[in-house]
Amino acid sequence: MSSFVSPDQVRDRFSQSMSAMYKTEVPQYGALLELVAQINQATLDAQPALRQSLTEAGELHRLDVERHGAIRLGTPEELATMRRIFRVMGMFPVGYYDLSVAGVPVHATAFRPVSDEALRLNPFRVFTSLLRLELIADAGLRAQARDILAKRRIFTDEALALTARFESEGGLSEAQADAFVREVTETFRWHSEATVSLDTYRQLHAAHRLVADVVSFKGPHINHLTPRTLDIDAAQAEMPRRGLAAKDVVEGPPRRRHPILLRQTSFKALEETIVFTQGGDAGSHTARFGEIEQRGMALTRKGRALYDQLLAQVRSMEGAGSAAADYGQRLAAAFADFPDEPEVLLDQALAFFRHHVADEAGFAARAASGAPFDLAALRRDGIVGARPIVYEDFLPVSAAGIFQSNLGGEEQKSYAANAAQAAFEQALGAPVADEIALYEASQAASVEALRVRYAELAGADAGAR
């Protein structure tokens, strides 16, 4: 029996450590957790069918522990090392996100668990961006930023040593896992002392606020931790009543009876006092904010194409106004063309589902009858059911919208993409997984499990005869 702590357990401990740290650093985060917990409880009380569905899918537990964080890295070396560190926690790079679609000079991936079992235990994710220095127009400032970043060390020696031990020995002991969590948490801690002068900070800030955030500090402070709500519109309405300055627009698809993909909102970034080098000049910096998300079902490639088409229609209507209420109306009108019934989404192959036996006796009887395995017939007769697969990933336009709203921007209107996935993967030292392929595999595995069980039951009955 292995004495190593499983990567899933390390991830769970790290998620708890990050949440405790962030609650201390950003008291409003605690208020956000209370708000979400109350809304989730009220939603579950009002919708017993939803509670039953989450329970049957084994996903009710994850609501209380589910978080996603976000960090911004400065160099390829930092990104490659971060990949190794997240590997210790059973987290892998999934998806490529080009945030230059909204003029934000980064591209990103999401480190997360990938197996269904690991996601049920704790689906902790970290949206990890890499600064794209080549998008800084001023060559002199670009070179200065590169020099500043080359000198910093964002990981502790012990964190690196424990990562190497995991790689060489295949795991960490209890004591080593606890030390690893403690040491890696230090990388994400906030530092109110900048590593640059006030003058340099202002130059970086003028290039882009996010450039200043990445280059001016000792490390990639976590800039938000996001709990998952079951009703983001209720959360959006409640935030101002609790003194949290919510952004005007909920990013992502409109409200639906059966949510799809991801909806996100946030409260505005905190203005925090910073001490700069060279004379101890004081100033302020905004980077860390509170975010809430609501996750819906994962869409197939066909479904994503329809989603992207409808969203593009909304965002191309420049003359229609950009106020939050108007944007919401345009969004809802456009998405009237997106089916809102799970059965239709499944039949039209617009969303992913896991199939399960809904009628045990009926399933056994059908197998014993000698009838061939026919998924459509089993579904039609209510013998097999299908539950939507939760979307575990992110939306580039929504992520950019959250970034911009906390960097002084409004609803984004510029979409000149500047994707560089090959360069990102070279910096990462590995390819990123195709998130849609992961959902395809999960759906296919659920069907194959039914097929195997059906064959076993048919065989057992034939043997008995």
Tab-separated table of C-alpha atoms in Angstrom:
chain	number	residue	atom	x	y	z
A	1	MET	CA	0.000	0.000	0.000
A	2	SER	CA	1.414	3.407	-1.028
A	3	SER	CA	2.268	5.838	1.757
A	4	PHE	CA	1.974	8.780	-0.642
A	5	VAL	CA	-0.771	11.362	-0.376
A	6	SER	CA	-2.852	11.327	-3.556
A	7	PRO	CA	-2.643	14.374	-5.849
A	8	ASP	CA	-6.394	14.839	-5.315
A	9	GLN	CA	-5.842	15.193	-1.573
A	10	VAL	CA	-2.954	17.618	-2.109
A	11	ARG	CA	-5.203	19.710	-4.372
A	12	ASP	CA	-7.988	19.702	-1.786
A	13	ARG	CA	-5.598	20.873	0.950
A	14	PHE	CA	-4.134	23.562	-1.304
A	15	SER	CA	-7.589	24.843	-2.212
A	16	GLN	CA	-8.441	25.179	1.473
A	17	SER	CA	-5.120	26.881	2.191
A	18	MET	CA	-5.676	29.416	-0.589
A	19	SER	CA	-9.204	30.158	0.571
A	20	ALA	CA	-8.066	30.736	4.157
A	21	MET	CA	-5.258	33.034	3.003
A	22	TYR	CA	-7.469	35.042	0.673
A	23	LYS	CA	-10.149	35.454	3.322
A	24	THR	CA	-7.503	37.045	5.562
A	25	GLU	CA	-6.123	39.267	2.805
A	26	VAL	CA	-9.483	40.329	1.295
A	27	PRO	CA	-12.220	40.416	3.963
A	28	GLN	CA	-14.867	41.014	1.279
A	29	TYR	CA	-14.132	37.498	0.014
A	30	GLY	CA	-15.601	36.156	3.239
A	31	ALA	CA	-18.737	38.225	2.654
A	32	LEU	CA	-18.911	36.807	-0.861
A	33	LEU	CA	-18.743	33.229	0.446
A	34	GLU	CA	-21.580	33.935	2.886
A	35	LEU	CA	-23.695	35.447	0.121
A	36	VAL	CA	-23.144	32.485	-2.210
A	37	ALA	CA	-23.801	29.906	0.518
A	38	GLN	CA	-27.110	31.565	1.397
A	39	ILE	CA	-28.223	31.830	-2.235
A	40	ASN	CA	-27.278	28.213	-2.927
A	41	GLN	CA	-29.219	27.014	0.106
A	42	ALA	CA	-32.282	29.037	-0.885
A	43	THR	CA	-32.074	27.741	-4.460
A	44	LEU	CA	-31.807	24.110	-3.351
A	45	ASP	CA	-34.722	24.567	-0.922
A	46	ALA	CA	-36.857	26.066	-3.698
A	47	GLN	CA	-35.870	23.460	-6.306
A	48	PRO	CA	-35.973	19.930	-4.838
A	49	ALA	CA	-35.485	18.461	-8.322
A	50	LEU	CA	-32.199	20.321	-8.669
A	51	ARG	CA	-31.026	19.051	-5.282
A	52	GLN	CA	-31.935	15.490	-6.260
A	53	SER	CA	-30.162	15.795	-9.608
A	54	LEU	CA	-26.956	17.107	-8.008
A	55	THR	CA	-27.110	14.398	-5.348
A	56	GLU	CA	-27.615	11.593	-7.858
A	57	ALA	CA	-24.749	12.916	-9.989
A	58	GLY	CA	-22.462	13.025	-6.936
A	59	GLU	CA	-21.980	16.762	-7.412
A	60	LEU	CA	-23.713	18.275	-4.380
A	61	HIS	CA	-20.573	18.031	-2.237
A	62	ARG	CA	-18.445	20.010	-4.661
A	63	LEU	CA	-20.614	23.136	-4.370
A	64	ASP	CA	-19.186	23.876	-0.925
A	65	VAL	CA	-15.535	23.387	-1.907
A	66	GLU	CA	-15.563	24.573	-5.504
A	67	ARG	CA	-13.269	27.503	-6.269
A	68	HIS	CA	-11.291	28.811	-9.150
A	69	GLY	CA	-8.374	31.153	-8.773
A	70	ALA	CA	-6.527	33.315	-11.268
A	71	ILE	CA	-2.881	34.308	-11.509
A	72	ARG	CA	-0.730	36.193	-14.014
A	73	LEU	CA	2.812	35.069	-14.759
A	74	GLY	CA	5.612	37.032	-16.365
A	75	THR	CA	8.006	34.576	-18.026
A	76	PRO	CA	7.992	31.238	-19.843
A	77	GLU	CA	10.150	29.805	-17.063
A	78	GLU	CA	7.538	30.733	-14.458
A	79	LEU	CA	4.826	29.088	-16.553
A	80	ALA	CA	6.790	25.867	-17.087
A	81	THR	CA	7.560	25.577	-13.381
A	82	MET	CA	3.951	26.305	-12.462
A	83	ARG	CA	2.905	23.421	-14.703
A	84	ARG	CA	5.193	21.081	-12.730
A	85	ILE	CA	3.833	22.353	-9.415
A	86	PHE	CA	0.199	21.939	-10.416
A	87	ARG	CA	1.010	18.419	-11.602
A	88	VAL	CA	1.702	17.516	-7.956
A	89	MET	CA	-1.932	18.473	-7.263
A	90	GLY	CA	-3.366	16.441	-10.142
A	91	MET	CA	-4.009	19.582	-12.201
A	92	PHE	CA	-3.235	19.760	-15.920
A	93	PRO	CA	-3.340	22.534	-18.554
A	94	VAL	CA	-6.678	22.502	-20.357
A	95	GLY	CA	-7.602	24.896	-23.143
A	96	TYR	CA	-5.895	27.890	-24.725
A	97	TYR	CA	-7.338	31.366	-24.207
A	98	ASP	CA	-6.325	34.384	-26.252
A	99	LEU	CA	-7.294	37.447	-24.232
A	100	SER	CA	-5.924	39.845	-26.803
A	101	VAL	CA	-9.482	39.664	-28.182
A	102	ALA	CA	-10.190	42.473	-25.708
A	103	GLY	CA	-6.850	44.220	-25.824
A	104	VAL	CA	-5.502	42.397	-22.761
A	105	PRO	CA	-1.841	41.461	-23.431
A	106	VAL	CA	-1.917	37.893	-22.103
A	107	HIS	CA	-2.792	34.386	-23.180
A	108	ALA	CA	-3.721	31.647	-20.789
A	109	THR	CA	-4.685	28.116	-19.895
A	110	ALA	CA	-6.644	26.630	-17.011
A	111	PHE	CA	-4.924	24.123	-14.738
A	112	ARG	CA	-7.520	21.701	-13.433
A	113	PRO	CA	-8.246	18.033	-12.696
A	114	VAL	CA	-9.456	16.111	-15.736
A	115	SER	CA	-11.010	12.823	-14.560
A	116	ASP	CA	-14.658	12.646	-13.509
A	117	GLU	CA	-13.684	11.245	-10.112
A	118	ALA	CA	-11.113	13.965	-9.432
A	119	LEU	CA	-13.576	16.685	-10.437
A	120	ARG	CA	-16.195	15.334	-8.040
A	121	LEU	CA	-13.710	15.382	-5.159
A	122	ASN	CA	-12.537	18.955	-5.669
A	123	PRO	CA	-12.664	20.732	-9.052
A	124	PHE	CA	-10.188	23.450	-8.017
A	125	ARG	CA	-8.948	25.355	-11.068
A	126	VAL	CA	-6.419	28.112	-11.597
A	127	PHE	CA	-6.805	30.308	-14.681
A	128	THR	CA	-3.165	31.037	-15.461
A	129	SER	CA	-2.171	33.879	-17.773
A	130	LEU	CA	1.221	34.592	-19.285
A	131	LEU	CA	2.181	38.182	-20.048
A	132	ARG	CA	2.910	38.789	-23.726
A	133	LEU	CA	5.754	41.261	-23.697
A	134	GLU	CA	5.743	41.398	-27.501
A	135	LEU	CA	2.409	43.245	-27.314
A	136	ILE	CA	4.011	46.173	-25.434
A	137	ALA	CA	4.516	48.773	-28.147
A	138	ASP	CA	7.401	50.669	-26.485
A	139	ALA	CA	10.574	48.664	-27.205
A	140	GLY	CA	12.504	50.308	-24.364
A	141	LEU	CA	9.782	49.611	-21.815
A	142	ARG	CA	9.453	46.074	-23.158
A	143	ALA	CA	13.165	45.453	-22.567
A	144	GLN	CA	12.983	47.005	-19.100
A	145	ALA	CA	10.037	44.801	-18.143
A	146	ARG	CA	11.882	41.725	-19.405
A	147	ASP	CA	14.922	42.592	-17.278
A	148	ILE	CA	12.822	43.146	-14.156
A	149	LEU	CA	11.023	39.829	-14.565
A	150	ALA	CA	14.260	37.927	-15.224
A	151	LYS	CA	15.529	38.846	-11.760
A	152	ARG	CA	12.583	37.700	-9.688
A	153	ARG	CA	12.101	34.262	-8.131
A	154	ILE	CA	8.474	33.467	-7.373
A	155	PHE	CA	8.885	29.958	-5.907
A	156	THR	CA	10.506	29.063	-2.592
A	157	ASP	CA	13.473	26.692	-2.604
A	158	GLU	CA	11.473	24.173	-0.571
A	159	ALA	CA	8.542	24.253	-3.028
A	160	LEU	CA	10.931	23.482	-5.888
A	161	ALA	CA	12.670	20.735	-3.916
A	162	LEU	CA	9.373	19.043	-3.026
A	163	THR	CA	8.206	19.269	-6.625
A	164	ALA	CA	11.408	17.556	-7.755
A	165	ARG	CA	10.929	14.896	-5.058
A	166	PHE	CA	7.400	14.200	-6.307
A	167	GLU	CA	8.735	13.816	-9.839
A	168	SER	CA	11.561	11.497	-8.838
A	169	GLU	CA	9.746	9.366	-6.251
A	170	GLY	CA	6.188	9.435	-7.587
A	171	GLY	CA	4.543	11.122	-4.619
A	172	LEU	CA	4.813	12.956	-1.308
A	173	SER	CA	4.349	11.731	2.262
A	174	GLU	CA	1.852	13.351	4.632
A	175	ALA	CA	4.472	15.687	6.100
A	176	GLN	CA	5.894	16.509	2.677
A	177	ALA	CA	2.432	17.200	1.238
A	178	ASP	CA	1.638	19.608	4.079
A	179	ALA	CA	4.975	21.354	3.581
A	180	PHE	CA	4.356	21.532	-0.169
A	181	VAL	CA	0.965	23.187	0.336
A	182	ARG	CA	2.437	25.664	2.812
A	183	GLU	CA	5.377	26.572	0.562
A	184	VAL	CA	3.380	26.900	-2.657
A	185	THR	CA	0.792	29.077	-0.931
A	186	GLU	CA	3.596	31.588	-0.373
A	187	THR	CA	3.905	32.088	-4.139
A	188	PHE	CA	0.337	33.406	-4.303
A	189	ARG	CA	0.528	35.714	-1.290
A	190	TRP	CA	-0.046	39.464	-1.634
A	191	HIS	CA	2.920	41.829	-1.172
A	192	SER	CA	2.298	45.520	-0.621
A	193	GLU	CA	5.913	46.364	-1.467
A	194	ALA	CA	6.608	46.848	-5.160
A	195	THR	CA	9.889	45.801	-6.774
A	196	VAL	CA	10.035	48.927	-8.952
A	197	SER	CA	10.090	52.672	-8.451
A	198	LEU	CA	6.949	54.748	-8.639
A	199	ASP	CA	8.153	56.241	-11.934
A	200	THR	CA	8.689	52.794	-13.491
A	201	TYR	CA	5.307	51.648	-12.190
A	202	ARG	CA	3.628	54.605	-13.872
A	203	GLN	CA	5.317	53.813	-17.184
A	204	LEU	CA	4.223	50.184	-16.978
A	205	HIS	CA	0.731	51.256	-15.966
A	206	ALA	CA	0.517	53.587	-18.948
A	207	ALA	CA	1.346	50.658	-21.262
A	208	HIS	CA	-1.422	48.574	-19.666
A	209	ARG	CA	-2.649	48.207	-16.106
A	210	LEU	CA	-2.150	44.478	-16.291
A	211	VAL	CA	1.488	44.908	-17.340
A	212	ALA	CA	2.068	46.909	-14.166
A	213	ASP	CA	0.323	44.227	-12.114
A	214	VAL	CA	2.562	41.452	-13.440
A	215	VAL	CA	5.912	43.233	-13.590
A	216	SER	CA	5.883	45.382	-10.449
A	217	PHE	CA	5.613	42.753	-7.721
A	218	LYS	CA	7.528	39.869	-6.147
A	219	GLY	CA	5.126	37.226	-7.351
A	220	PRO	CA	1.792	36.329	-8.970
A	221	HIS	CA	-0.558	37.254	-6.139
A	222	ILE	CA	-3.885	35.484	-6.515
A	223	ASN	CA	-6.195	38.144	-7.910
A	224	HIS	CA	-9.469	36.367	-7.145
A	225	LEU	CA	-10.964	33.156	-5.785
A	226	THR	CA	-14.346	32.342	-7.228
A	227	PRO	CA	-17.122	30.330	-5.549
A	228	ARG	CA	-19.866	28.704	-7.618
A	229	THR	CA	-23.455	29.845	-7.246
A	230	LEU	CA	-26.630	28.180	-8.441
A	231	ASP	CA	-28.267	31.549	-9.220
A	232	ILE	CA	-25.896	34.257	-10.408
A	233	ASP	CA	-28.688	36.749	-11.082
A	234	ALA	CA	-29.721	36.576	-7.426
A	235	ALA	CA	-26.078	37.058	-6.438
A	236	GLN	CA	-25.737	40.031	-8.804
A	237	ALA	CA	-28.780	41.688	-7.242
A	238	GLU	CA	-27.660	40.950	-3.688
A	239	MET	CA	-24.059	42.199	-3.919
A	240	PRO	CA	-24.887	45.949	-3.818
A	241	ARG	CA	-27.167	45.361	-0.823
A	242	ARG	CA	-24.131	43.997	1.005
A	243	GLY	CA	-21.821	46.831	0.044
A	244	LEU	CA	-20.128	44.986	-2.824
A	245	ALA	CA	-19.834	47.063	-6.009
A	246	ALA	CA	-20.955	44.583	-8.660
A	247	LYS	CA	-19.971	45.022	-12.289
A	248	ASP	CA	-22.801	46.105	-14.557
A	249	VAL	CA	-23.041	43.067	-16.838
A	250	VAL	CA	-23.033	39.346	-16.079
A	251	GLU	CA	-20.596	37.851	-18.578
A	252	GLY	CA	-21.509	34.839	-20.691
A	253	PRO	CA	-24.861	33.511	-21.925
A	254	PRO	CA	-28.175	34.926	-20.698
A	255	ARG	CA	-30.275	33.459	-17.903
A	256	ARG	CA	-31.905	30.189	-18.980
A	257	ARG	CA	-34.018	27.465	-17.397
A	258	HIS	CA	-31.178	25.059	-18.164
A	259	PRO	CA	-27.850	26.950	-17.908
A	260	ILE	CA	-25.091	26.451	-20.462
A	261	LEU	CA	-21.351	27.036	-20.241
A	262	LEU	CA	-20.346	29.709	-17.737
A	263	ARG	CA	-21.752	32.962	-16.381
A	264	GLN	CA	-19.543	35.255	-14.297
A	265	THR	CA	-19.800	38.486	-12.372
A	266	SER	CA	-17.537	40.269	-9.905
A	267	PHE	CA	-17.166	43.166	-7.524
A	268	LYS	CA	-14.736	45.901	-8.403
A	269	ALA	CA	-11.042	45.563	-7.644
A	270	LEU	CA	-9.755	46.894	-4.344
A	271	GLU	CA	-7.545	49.992	-4.337
A	272	GLU	CA	-4.583	49.002	-2.197
A	273	THR	CA	-1.688	51.040	-0.807
A	274	ILE	CA	1.709	50.187	-2.293
A	275	VAL	CA	5.219	51.177	-1.197
A	276	PHE	CA	7.648	51.615	-4.076
A	277	THR	CA	11.437	51.361	-4.190
A	278	GLN	CA	13.823	54.340	-4.338
A	279	GLY	CA	12.700	56.546	-1.495
A	280	GLY	CA	9.727	54.552	-0.302
A	281	ASP	CA	7.193	56.504	-2.342
A	282	ALA	CA	3.619	55.437	-1.609
A	283	GLY	CA	0.906	54.914	-4.171
A	284	SER	CA	-2.010	52.655	-4.918
A	285	HIS	CA	-2.710	49.656	-7.120
A	286	THR	CA	-5.882	47.825	-8.132
A	287	ALA	CA	-5.709	44.134	-8.973
A	288	ARG	CA	-7.618	41.905	-6.588
A	289	PHE	CA	-11.363	41.521	-6.790
A	290	GLY	CA	-14.220	39.181	-5.938
A	291	GLU	CA	-15.861	36.981	-8.542
A	292	ILE	CA	-18.855	34.625	-8.626
A	293	GLU	CA	-19.607	32.063	-11.304
A	294	GLN	CA	-22.531	29.874	-12.330
A	295	ARG	CA	-21.676	26.755	-14.319
A	296	GLY	CA	-24.022	25.168	-16.819
A	297	MET	CA	-23.731	22.280	-19.228
A	298	ALA	CA	-20.778	21.732	-21.549
A	299	LEU	CA	-21.514	22.260	-25.234
A	300	THR	CA	-20.352	20.148	-28.157
A	301	ARG	CA	-18.391	21.672	-31.026
A	302	LYS	CA	-21.698	22.186	-32.820
A	303	GLY	CA	-23.156	23.822	-29.712
A	304	ARG	CA	-20.125	26.084	-29.245
A	305	ALA	CA	-20.332	27.166	-32.879
A	306	LEU	CA	-23.953	28.204	-32.352
A	307	TYR	CA	-23.077	29.948	-29.081
A	308	ASP	CA	-20.209	31.868	-30.694
A	309	GLN	CA	-22.407	32.835	-33.647
A	310	LEU	CA	-25.155	34.216	-31.431
A	311	LEU	CA	-22.720	36.036	-29.143
A	312	ALA	CA	-21.008	37.615	-32.150
A	313	GLN	CA	-24.379	38.910	-33.352
A	314	VAL	CA	-24.963	40.635	-30.018
A	315	ARG	CA	-21.514	42.172	-29.775
A	316	SER	CA	-21.527	43.438	-33.352
A	317	MET	CA	-24.570	45.625	-32.680
A	318	GLU	CA	-22.517	48.713	-31.843
A	319	GLY	CA	-25.333	51.114	-32.660
A	320	ALA	CA	-27.786	49.440	-30.344
A	321	GLY	CA	-26.247	50.941	-27.217
A	322	SER	CA	-24.047	49.424	-24.563
A	323	ALA	CA	-25.902	50.022	-21.301
A	324	ALA	CA	-26.168	46.955	-19.107
A	325	ALA	CA	-29.964	46.671	-19.460
A	326	ASP	CA	-29.792	47.074	-23.227
A	327	TYR	CA	-27.001	44.532	-23.528
A	328	GLY	CA	-28.980	42.032	-21.487
A	329	GLN	CA	-32.021	42.488	-23.739
A	330	ARG	CA	-29.931	42.006	-26.895
A	331	LEU	CA	-28.347	38.901	-25.396
A	332	ALA	CA	-31.664	37.333	-24.404
A	333	ALA	CA	-33.193	38.086	-27.798
A	334	ALA	CA	-30.306	36.526	-29.704
A	335	PHE	CA	-30.243	33.390	-27.570
A	336	ALA	CA	-33.920	32.702	-28.150
A	337	ASP	CA	-32.531	30.672	-31.068
A	338	PHE	CA	-30.605	28.380	-28.694
A	339	PRO	CA	-32.760	25.451	-27.485
A	340	ASP	CA	-33.485	25.417	-23.757
A	341	GLU	CA	-34.674	21.825	-23.286
A	342	PRO	CA	-32.146	19.114	-22.328
A	343	GLU	CA	-33.834	16.539	-24.561
A	344	VAL	CA	-33.526	18.826	-27.580
A	345	LEU	CA	-29.924	19.691	-26.759
A	346	LEU	CA	-29.112	15.980	-26.571
A	347	ASP	CA	-31.030	15.017	-29.711
A	348	GLN	CA	-29.438	17.840	-31.697
A	349	ALA	CA	-25.967	17.046	-30.282
A	350	LEU	CA	-25.567	20.572	-28.910
A	351	ALA	CA	-24.518	19.587	-25.360
A	352	PHE	CA	-22.727	16.726	-23.613
A	353	PHE	CA	-24.452	14.259	-21.292
A	354	ARG	CA	-23.507	11.290	-19.132
A	355	HIS	CA	-25.867	8.363	-19.579
A	356	HIS	CA	-26.997	6.228	-16.657
A	357	VAL	CA	-29.487	3.466	-15.877
A	358	ALA	CA	-32.757	5.020	-14.750
A	359	ASP	CA	-34.755	1.767	-14.507
A	360	GLU	CA	-32.664	-1.132	-13.217
A	361	ALA	CA	-35.336	-3.772	-13.698
A	362	GLY	CA	-36.180	-2.530	-17.157
A	363	PHE	CA	-32.509	-2.471	-18.155
A	364	ALA	CA	-31.989	-6.065	-16.987
A	365	ALA	CA	-35.172	-7.210	-18.705
A	366	ARG	CA	-34.239	-5.554	-21.996
A	367	ALA	CA	-30.795	-7.162	-21.903
A	368	ALA	CA	-32.310	-10.553	-21.091
A	369	SER	CA	-34.739	-10.251	-24.004
A	370	GLY	CA	-31.916	-10.662	-26.484
A	371	ALA	CA	-32.580	-7.263	-28.047
A	372	PRO	CA	-29.419	-5.537	-29.278
A	373	PHE	CA	-28.109	-2.566	-27.285
A	374	ASP	CA	-29.966	0.469	-28.645
A	375	LEU	CA	-29.236	3.641	-26.696
A	376	ALA	CA	-31.933	5.694	-28.423
A	377	ALA	CA	-34.582	3.071	-27.671
A	378	LEU	CA	-33.455	2.738	-24.054
A	379	ARG	CA	-33.661	6.505	-23.645
A	380	ARG	CA	-37.050	6.706	-25.361
A	381	ASP	CA	-38.473	4.059	-23.037
A	382	GLY	CA	-37.130	5.757	-19.904
A	383	ILE	CA	-34.770	2.892	-19.099
A	384	VAL	CA	-31.649	5.017	-19.569
A	385	GLY	CA	-31.408	8.643	-18.498
A	386	ALA	CA	-28.936	11.397	-19.327
A	387	ARG	CA	-27.511	14.107	-17.060
A	388	PRO	CA	-25.774	17.193	-18.488
A	389	ILE	CA	-21.992	17.305	-18.051
A	390	VAL	CA	-20.882	20.403	-16.142
A	391	TYR	CA	-18.740	22.868	-18.078
A	392	GLU	CA	-15.441	22.942	-16.187
A	393	ASP	CA	-13.623	25.530	-18.276
A	394	PHE	CA	-13.718	29.198	-19.262
A	395	LEU	CA	-14.789	31.545	-22.060
A	396	PRO	CA	-12.142	33.894	-23.461
A	397	VAL	CA	-14.494	36.814	-24.098
A	398	SER	CA	-16.019	36.469	-20.622
A	399	ALA	CA	-12.595	36.257	-18.988
A	400	ALA	CA	-11.496	39.363	-20.849
A	401	GLY	CA	-14.694	41.125	-19.768
A	402	ILE	CA	-13.959	40.360	-16.119
A	403	PHE	CA	-10.363	41.552	-16.544
A	404	GLN	CA	-11.444	44.776	-18.223
A	405	SER	CA	-14.171	45.609	-15.721
A	406	ASN	CA	-11.558	45.459	-12.968
A	407	LEU	CA	-8.944	47.361	-14.927
A	408	GLY	CA	-11.161	50.326	-15.719
A	409	GLY	CA	-12.847	49.057	-18.904
A	410	GLU	CA	-16.454	48.584	-19.891
A	411	GLU	CA	-18.215	46.099	-22.173
A	412	GLN	CA	-15.484	45.014	-24.568
A	413	LYS	CA	-15.827	45.918	-28.227
A	414	SER	CA	-12.493	45.019	-29.842
A	415	TYR	CA	-12.014	41.480	-31.065
A	416	ALA	CA	-8.873	41.538	-33.203
A	417	ALA	CA	-7.455	38.210	-32.048
A	418	ASN	CA	-3.729	37.622	-31.818
A	419	ALA	CA	-3.591	33.953	-30.872
A	420	ALA	CA	-0.207	32.274	-30.411
A	421	GLN	CA	-0.995	28.824	-29.048
A	422	ALA	CA	2.212	27.225	-30.355
A	423	ALA	CA	4.344	29.846	-28.572
A	424	PHE	CA	2.315	29.410	-25.394
A	425	GLU	CA	2.737	25.640	-25.439
A	426	GLN	CA	6.456	26.024	-26.044
A	427	ALA	CA	6.676	28.218	-22.944
A	428	LEU	CA	4.508	25.780	-21.010
A	429	GLY	CA	6.662	22.833	-22.017
A	430	ALA	CA	3.623	20.733	-22.925
A	431	PRO	CA	0.528	20.836	-25.108
A	432	VAL	CA	-2.746	22.014	-23.593
A	433	ALA	CA	-5.610	19.525	-23.586
A	434	ASP	CA	-8.605	20.090	-25.834
A	435	GLU	CA	-11.430	20.654	-23.378
A	436	ILE	CA	-14.139	19.550	-25.790
A	437	ALA	CA	-12.285	16.274	-26.401
A	438	LEU	CA	-12.376	15.673	-22.633
A	439	TYR	CA	-16.167	16.081	-22.576
A	440	GLU	CA	-16.500	13.836	-25.616
A	441	ALA	CA	-14.489	11.158	-23.825
A	442	SER	CA	-16.585	11.453	-20.655
A	443	GLN	CA	-19.835	11.104	-22.587
A	444	ALA	CA	-18.484	8.179	-24.622
A	445	ALA	CA	-17.239	6.429	-21.454
A	446	SER	CA	-20.717	6.605	-19.909
A	447	VAL	CA	-22.232	4.997	-23.010
A	448	GLU	CA	-19.551	2.315	-23.150
A	449	ALA	CA	-20.102	1.458	-19.486
A	450	LEU	CA	-23.797	0.911	-20.226
A	451	ARG	CA	-22.954	-1.183	-23.273
A	452	VAL	CA	-20.598	-3.416	-21.281
A	453	ARG	CA	-23.095	-3.867	-18.471
A	454	TYR	CA	-25.854	-4.645	-20.956
A	455	ALA	CA	-23.691	-7.324	-22.583
A	456	GLU	CA	-22.825	-8.813	-19.192
A	457	LEU	CA	-26.494	-9.028	-18.221
A	458	ALA	CA	-27.391	-10.559	-21.582
A	459	GLY	CA	-24.569	-13.063	-21.232
A	460	ALA	CA	-25.494	-13.986	-17.691
A	461	ASP	CA	-29.087	-14.579	-18.719
A	462	ALA	CA	-28.018	-16.695	-21.702
A	463	GLY	CA	-25.781	-18.744	-19.419
A	464	ALA	CA	-28.608	-19.282	-16.972
A	465	ARG	CA	-30.761	-20.610	-19.802
